[in-house]
Amino acid sequence: RKEVEQDPGPFNVPEGATVAFNCTYSNSASQSFFWYRQDCRKEPKLLMSVYSSGNEDGRFTAQLNRASQYISLLIRDSKLSDSATYLCVVIRGTSYGKLTFGQGTILTVHP
Amino acid sequence: GAVVSQHPSWVICKSGTSVKIECRSLDFQATTMFWYRQFPKQSLMLMATSNEGSKATYEQGVEKDKFLINHASLTLSTLTVTSAHPEDSSFYICSAARTSDNEQFFGPGTRLTVL
């Protein structure tokens, strides 16, 4: 079983739609959680950290459920520019700084 | 601020040659840098952790004699792919952990094609 699993999609949604991505992680020692965005042939860029209390940044909302080892990302009012691959990333408590990436979920927002 | 550069951005080489990739933190110091590899339609896989002034630590399954890492200063780490073969063709990305707060910043990646 992969340490971080995501639904690869692709998700094809119209502009203005709300879309949600899910991610599960297998190592209960994981302590830090992030969502990254990666555009085609580019490096990943940090979208937001994920906290147990849930956090929001504009149109983006991230949730963490430690009991279920589950992370989510909600994008509201999708824009064309949101089209990218979204990567769920965790850091295990015992592997300081080492990021473990999920395979990514592809999102395409169309007019 | 917090810019990481990689050089070259892309390289094509013949099988059997060695290729050196540089990762530089331009405006911050990074005691630790990480090297990742990404094959098409797959996610990033950590190859090794590069520590300034000491030996790199490699992930399971990564050959340390094939992927030589040198982290000689707080702003530069290099990855040398020795005797490259077509199966080494990939997108190599580094990240640098800022010493002051350990936040990581990614380089733009190097696309290696081995013919």
PDB file of N, CA and C in Angstrom, chain B residues 2 4-5 18 24 32-33 37 41 47 51-52 54 57 62 74 83-84 106 113:
ATOM      1  N   ALA B   2      13.540  33.665  -1.108  1.00  0.00           N
ATOM      2  CA  ALA B   2      13.435  32.212  -1.068  1.00  0.00           C
ATOM      3  C   ALA B   2      13.369  31.602  -2.455  1.00  0.00           C
ATOM      4  N   VAL B   4      15.125  29.187  -5.348  1.00  0.00           N
ATOM      5  CA  VAL B   4      16.045  28.070  -5.577  1.00  0.00           C
ATOM      6  C   VAL B   4      16.217  27.904  -7.085  1.00  0.00           C
ATOM      7  N   SER B   5      17.452  27.833  -7.510  1.00  0.00           N
ATOM      8  CA  SER B   5      17.699  27.638  -8.941  1.00  0.00           C
ATOM      9  C   SER B   5      18.301  26.265  -9.181  1.00  0.00           C
ATOM     10  N   SER B  18      28.333  11.099 -17.847  1.00  0.00           N
ATOM     11  CA  SER B  18      27.897  11.580 -16.528  1.00  0.00           C
ATOM     12  C   SER B  18      27.346  12.985 -16.657  1.00  0.00           C
ATOM     13  N   ARG B  24      20.923  25.524  -6.239  1.00  0.00           N
ATOM     14  CA  ARG B  24      21.405  26.651  -5.445  1.00  0.00           C
ATOM     15  C   ARG B  24      20.259  27.380  -4.769  1.00  0.00           C
ATOM     16  N   THR B  32      20.128  21.726   4.690  1.00  0.00           N
ATOM     17  CA  THR B  32      19.642  20.474   4.120  1.00  0.00           C
ATOM     18  C   THR B  32      18.960  20.735   2.790  1.00  0.00           C
ATOM     19  N   MET B  33      19.309  19.922   1.827  1.00  0.00           N
ATOM     20  CA  MET B  33      18.627  19.955   0.532  1.00  0.00           C
ATOM     21  C   MET B  33      18.182  18.533   0.212  1.00  0.00           C
ATOM     22  N   ARG B  37      13.036  12.690  -7.806  1.00  0.00           N
ATOM     23  CA  ARG B  37      12.950  12.290  -9.208  1.00  0.00           C
ATOM     24  C   ARG B  37      11.479  12.065  -9.523  1.00  0.00           C
ATOM     25  N   LYS B  41       3.900  11.089 -15.429  1.00  0.00           N
ATOM     26  CA  LYS B  41       2.615  10.686 -14.848  1.00  0.00           C
ATOM     27  C   LYS B  41       2.765  10.012 -13.484  1.00  0.00           C
ATOM     28  N   MET B  47      14.911  10.863  -3.495  1.00  0.00           N
ATOM     29  CA  MET B  47      16.082  10.038  -3.767  1.00  0.00           C
ATOM     30  C   MET B  47      17.050  10.074  -2.592  1.00  0.00           C
ATOM     31  N   ASN B  51      23.137  16.853   3.151  1.00  0.00           N
ATOM     32  CA  ASN B  51      23.443  17.656   4.329  1.00  0.00           C
ATOM     33  C   ASN B  51      24.781  18.356   4.141  1.00  0.00           C
ATOM     34  N   GLU B  52      24.792  19.644   4.369  1.00  0.00           N
ATOM     35  CA  GLU B  52      26.007  20.436   4.196  1.00  0.00           C
ATOM     36  C   GLU B  52      27.117  19.903   5.080  1.00  0.00           C
ATOM     37  N   SER B  54      28.437  16.963   5.219  1.00  0.00           N
ATOM     38  CA  SER B  54      28.446  15.537   5.572  1.00  0.00           C
ATOM     39  C   SER B  54      27.900  14.711   4.411  1.00  0.00           C
ATOM     40  N   THR B  57      22.283  11.024   2.695  1.00  0.00           N
ATOM     41  CA  THR B  57      21.587   9.796   3.056  1.00  0.00           C
ATOM     42  C   THR B  57      20.620   9.455   1.937  1.00  0.00           C
ATOM     43  N   VAL B  62      17.947   3.477  -3.999  1.00  0.00           N
ATOM     44  CA  VAL B  62      18.694   4.478  -4.769  1.00  0.00           C
ATOM     45  C   VAL B  62      20.179   4.182  -4.615  1.00  0.00           C
ATOM     46  N   LEU B  74      26.520  26.077   2.114  1.00  0.00           N
ATOM     47  CA  LEU B  74      25.144  26.252   2.597  1.00  0.00           C
ATOM     48  C   LEU B  74      24.185  26.711   1.507  1.00  0.00           C
ATOM     49  N   SER B  83      27.468   7.515 -15.421  1.00  0.00           N
ATOM     50  CA  SER B  83      27.188   6.488 -16.424  1.00  0.00           C
ATOM     51  C   SER B  83      25.678   6.388 -16.685  1.00  0.00           C
ATOM     52  N   ALA B  84      25.140   7.502 -17.135  1.00  0.00           N
ATOM     53  CA  ALA B  84      23.688   7.580 -17.319  1.00  0.00           C
ATOM     54  C   ALA B  84      23.204   6.617 -18.395  1.00  0.00           C
ATOM     55  N   PHE B 106      11.295  24.643  -3.615  1.00  0.00           N
ATOM     56  CA  PHE B 106      11.695  23.769  -4.708  1.00  0.00           C
ATOM     57  C   PHE B 106      12.399  24.533  -5.821  1.00  0.00           C
ATOM     58  N   THR B 113      17.389  13.741 -20.410  1.00  0.00           N
ATOM     59  CA  THR B 113      17.084  12.738 -21.429  1.00  0.00           C
ATOM     60  C   THR B 113      18.377  12.054 -21.816  1.00  0.00           C
TER      61      THR B 113
END
